[in-house]
PDB file of C-alpha atoms in Angstrom:
ATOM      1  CA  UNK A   1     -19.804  22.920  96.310  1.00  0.00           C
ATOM      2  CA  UNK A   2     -20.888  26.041  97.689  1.00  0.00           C
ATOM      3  CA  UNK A   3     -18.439  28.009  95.347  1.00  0.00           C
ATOM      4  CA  UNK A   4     -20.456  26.409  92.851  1.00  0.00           C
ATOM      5  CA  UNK A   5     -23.709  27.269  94.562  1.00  0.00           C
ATOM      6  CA  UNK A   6     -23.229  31.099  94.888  1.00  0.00           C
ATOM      7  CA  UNK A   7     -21.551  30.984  90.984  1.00  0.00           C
ATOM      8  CA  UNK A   8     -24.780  29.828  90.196  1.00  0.00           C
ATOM      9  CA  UNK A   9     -26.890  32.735  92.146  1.00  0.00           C
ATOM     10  CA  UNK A  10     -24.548  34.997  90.120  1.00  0.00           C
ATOM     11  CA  UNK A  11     -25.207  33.156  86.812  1.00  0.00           C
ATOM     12  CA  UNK A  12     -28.954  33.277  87.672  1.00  0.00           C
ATOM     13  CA  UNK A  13     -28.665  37.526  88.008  1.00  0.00           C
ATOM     14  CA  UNK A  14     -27.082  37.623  84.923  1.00  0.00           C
ATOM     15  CA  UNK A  15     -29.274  36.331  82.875  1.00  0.00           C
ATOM     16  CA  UNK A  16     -32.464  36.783  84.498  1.00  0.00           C
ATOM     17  CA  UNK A  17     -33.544  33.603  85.662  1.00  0.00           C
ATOM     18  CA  UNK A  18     -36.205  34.374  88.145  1.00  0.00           C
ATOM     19  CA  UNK A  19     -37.391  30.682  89.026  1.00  0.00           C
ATOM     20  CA  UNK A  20     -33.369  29.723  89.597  1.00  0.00           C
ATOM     21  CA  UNK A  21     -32.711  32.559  91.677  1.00  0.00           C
ATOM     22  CA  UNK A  22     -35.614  32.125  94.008  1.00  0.00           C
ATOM     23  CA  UNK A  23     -34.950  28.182  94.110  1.00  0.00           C
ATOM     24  CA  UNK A  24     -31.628  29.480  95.348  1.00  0.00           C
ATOM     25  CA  UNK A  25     -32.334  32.240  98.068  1.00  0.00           C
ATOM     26  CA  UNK A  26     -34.082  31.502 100.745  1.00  0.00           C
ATOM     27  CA  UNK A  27     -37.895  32.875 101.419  1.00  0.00           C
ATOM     28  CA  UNK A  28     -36.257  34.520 104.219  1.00  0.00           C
ATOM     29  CA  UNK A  29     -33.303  36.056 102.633  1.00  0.00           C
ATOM     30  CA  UNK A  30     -31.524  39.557 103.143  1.00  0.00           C
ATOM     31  CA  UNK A  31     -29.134  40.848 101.088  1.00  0.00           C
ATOM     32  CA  UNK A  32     -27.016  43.803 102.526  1.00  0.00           C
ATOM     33  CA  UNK A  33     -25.912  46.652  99.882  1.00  0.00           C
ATOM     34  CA  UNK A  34     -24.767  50.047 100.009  1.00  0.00           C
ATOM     35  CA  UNK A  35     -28.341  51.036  99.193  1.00  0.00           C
ATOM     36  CA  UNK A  36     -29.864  49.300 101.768  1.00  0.00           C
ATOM     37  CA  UNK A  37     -31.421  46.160 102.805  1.00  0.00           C
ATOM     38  CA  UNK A  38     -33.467  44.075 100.084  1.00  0.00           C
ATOM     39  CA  UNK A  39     -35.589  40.943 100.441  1.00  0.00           C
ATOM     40  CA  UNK A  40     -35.884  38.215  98.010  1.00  0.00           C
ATOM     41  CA  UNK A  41     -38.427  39.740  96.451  1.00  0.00           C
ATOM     42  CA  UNK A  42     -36.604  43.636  96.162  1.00  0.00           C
ATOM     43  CA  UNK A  43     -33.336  40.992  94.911  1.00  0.00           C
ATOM     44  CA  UNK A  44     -35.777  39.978  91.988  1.00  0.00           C
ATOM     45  CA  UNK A  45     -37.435  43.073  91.141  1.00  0.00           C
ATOM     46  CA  UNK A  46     -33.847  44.702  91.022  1.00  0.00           C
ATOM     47  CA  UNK A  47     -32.875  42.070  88.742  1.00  0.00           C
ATOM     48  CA  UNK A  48     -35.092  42.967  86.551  1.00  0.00           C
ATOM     49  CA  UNK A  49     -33.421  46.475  85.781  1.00  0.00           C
ATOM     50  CA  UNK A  50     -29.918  45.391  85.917  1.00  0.00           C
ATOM     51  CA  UNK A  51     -27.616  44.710  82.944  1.00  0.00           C
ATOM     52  CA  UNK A  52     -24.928  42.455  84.264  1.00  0.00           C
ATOM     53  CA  UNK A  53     -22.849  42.201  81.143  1.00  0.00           C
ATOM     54  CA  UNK A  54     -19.399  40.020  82.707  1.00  0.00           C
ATOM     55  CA  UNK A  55     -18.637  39.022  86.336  1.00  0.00           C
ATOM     56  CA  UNK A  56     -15.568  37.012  87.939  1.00  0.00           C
ATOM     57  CA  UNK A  57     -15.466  35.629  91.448  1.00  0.00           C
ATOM     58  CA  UNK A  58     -12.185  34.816  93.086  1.00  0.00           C
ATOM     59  CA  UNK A  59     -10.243  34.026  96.327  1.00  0.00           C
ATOM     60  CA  UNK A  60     -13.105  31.753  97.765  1.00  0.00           C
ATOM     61  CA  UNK A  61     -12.929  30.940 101.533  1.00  0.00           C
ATOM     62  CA  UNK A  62     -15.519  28.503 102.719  1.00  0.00           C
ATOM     63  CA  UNK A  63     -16.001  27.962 106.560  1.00  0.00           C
ATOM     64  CA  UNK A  64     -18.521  25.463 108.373  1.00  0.00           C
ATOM     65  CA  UNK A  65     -19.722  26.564 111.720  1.00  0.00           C
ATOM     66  CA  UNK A  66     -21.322  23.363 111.615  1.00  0.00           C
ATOM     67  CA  UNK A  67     -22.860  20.699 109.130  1.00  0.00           C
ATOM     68  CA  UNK A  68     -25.805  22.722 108.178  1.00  0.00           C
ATOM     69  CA  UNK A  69     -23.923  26.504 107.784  1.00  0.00           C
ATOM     70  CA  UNK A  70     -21.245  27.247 105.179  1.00  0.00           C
ATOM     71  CA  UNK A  71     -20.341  31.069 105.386  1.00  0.00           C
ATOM     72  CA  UNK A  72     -18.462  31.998 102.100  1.00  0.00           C
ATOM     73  CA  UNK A  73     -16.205  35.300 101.555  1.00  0.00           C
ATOM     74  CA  UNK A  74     -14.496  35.834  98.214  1.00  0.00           C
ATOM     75  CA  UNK A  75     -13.785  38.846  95.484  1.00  0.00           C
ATOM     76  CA  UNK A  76     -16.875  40.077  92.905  1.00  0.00           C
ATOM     77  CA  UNK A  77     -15.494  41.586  89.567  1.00  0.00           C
ATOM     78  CA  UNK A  78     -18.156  42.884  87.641  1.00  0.00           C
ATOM     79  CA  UNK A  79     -19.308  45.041  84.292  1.00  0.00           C
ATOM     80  CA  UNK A  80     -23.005  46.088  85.129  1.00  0.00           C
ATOM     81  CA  UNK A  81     -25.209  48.960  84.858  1.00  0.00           C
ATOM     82  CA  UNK A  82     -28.408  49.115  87.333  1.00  0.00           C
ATOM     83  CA  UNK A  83     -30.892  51.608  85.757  1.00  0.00           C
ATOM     84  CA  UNK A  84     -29.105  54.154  84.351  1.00  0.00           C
ATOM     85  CA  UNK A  85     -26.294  53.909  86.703  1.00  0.00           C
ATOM     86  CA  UNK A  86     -23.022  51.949  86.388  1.00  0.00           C
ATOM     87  CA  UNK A  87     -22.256  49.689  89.376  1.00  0.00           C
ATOM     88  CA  UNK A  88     -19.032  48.414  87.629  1.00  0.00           C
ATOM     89  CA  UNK A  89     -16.151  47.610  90.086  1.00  0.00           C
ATOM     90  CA  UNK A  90     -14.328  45.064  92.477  1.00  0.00           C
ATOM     91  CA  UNK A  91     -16.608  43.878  95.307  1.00  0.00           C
ATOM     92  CA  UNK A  92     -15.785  42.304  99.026  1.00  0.00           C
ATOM     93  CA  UNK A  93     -18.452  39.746  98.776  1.00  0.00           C
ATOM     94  CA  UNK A  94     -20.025  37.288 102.108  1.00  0.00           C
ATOM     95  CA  UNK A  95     -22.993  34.701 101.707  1.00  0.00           C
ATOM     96  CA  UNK A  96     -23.990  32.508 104.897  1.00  0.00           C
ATOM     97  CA  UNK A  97     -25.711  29.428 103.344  1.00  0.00           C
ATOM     98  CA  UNK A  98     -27.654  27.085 105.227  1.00  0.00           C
ATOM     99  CA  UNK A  99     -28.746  23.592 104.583  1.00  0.00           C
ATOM    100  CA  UNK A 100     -32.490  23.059 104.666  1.00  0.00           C
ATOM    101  CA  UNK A 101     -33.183  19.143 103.646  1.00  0.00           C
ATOM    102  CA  UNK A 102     -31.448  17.723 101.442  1.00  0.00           C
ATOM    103  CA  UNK A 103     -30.938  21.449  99.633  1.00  0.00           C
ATOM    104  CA  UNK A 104     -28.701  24.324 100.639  1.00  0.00           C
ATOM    105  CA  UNK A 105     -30.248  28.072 100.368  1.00  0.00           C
ATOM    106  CA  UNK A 106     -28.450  31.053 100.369  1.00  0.00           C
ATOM    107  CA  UNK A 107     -30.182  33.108 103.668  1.00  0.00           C
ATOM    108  CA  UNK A 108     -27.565  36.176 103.331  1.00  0.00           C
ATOM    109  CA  UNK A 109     -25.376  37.992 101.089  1.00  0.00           C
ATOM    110  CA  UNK A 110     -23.335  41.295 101.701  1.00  0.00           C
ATOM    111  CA  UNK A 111     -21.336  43.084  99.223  1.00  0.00           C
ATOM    112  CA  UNK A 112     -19.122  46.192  99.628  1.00  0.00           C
ATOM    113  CA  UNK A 113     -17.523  48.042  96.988  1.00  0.00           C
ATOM    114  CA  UNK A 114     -13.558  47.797  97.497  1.00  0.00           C
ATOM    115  CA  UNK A 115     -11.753  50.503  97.302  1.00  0.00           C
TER     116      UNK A 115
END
């Protein structure tokens, strides 16, 4: 299930969906990058100039600290360009997840280029 959820932030990215990302991220969600740190709102506004032609996710690992925290690590492939620079590569990907309701929200992501 949470595989699915964080597919589906991904999915969102790609093709722009502003209203499905934010449904998905928390209001106060960080996302960690080698650029720096972005709110929600920098996450949507830098959707907005990326091209994220293909991605692939693999080797999920899902751990519960407890009933209302999933923490997710897994492998980003991806074919993207972000303004006029390509951001192509392998990534080393973490999402914490937390449930709020009835819903789960993604509250963090961090991604680090693998080398």
């Amino acid at each position: 299930m949470i595989a699915d959820l964080e597919n589906s932030v991904w999915q969102a990215y790609k093709n722009n969906q502003t209203r499905s990302l934010r449904k998905l991220l928390y209001k106060t969600y960080y996302g960690l990058y080698a650029d720096g740190i972005k709110t929600i709102d920098m996450e949507v506004a830098d959707m907005a100039k990326t091209d994220l032609d293909r991605y692939s996710l693999a080797d999920f690992n899902v751990e519960f600290p407890n009933a209302n925290i999933a923490i997710i690590t897994y492998k980003a492939t991806q074919q993207a360009t972000s303004g006029q620079q390509d951001v192509s590569g392998t990534y080393n990907c973490e999402s914490v997840w937390a449930k709020k309701g009835e819903n789960w929200v993604n509250v963090f992501h961090a991604e680090i280029k693998a080398r």
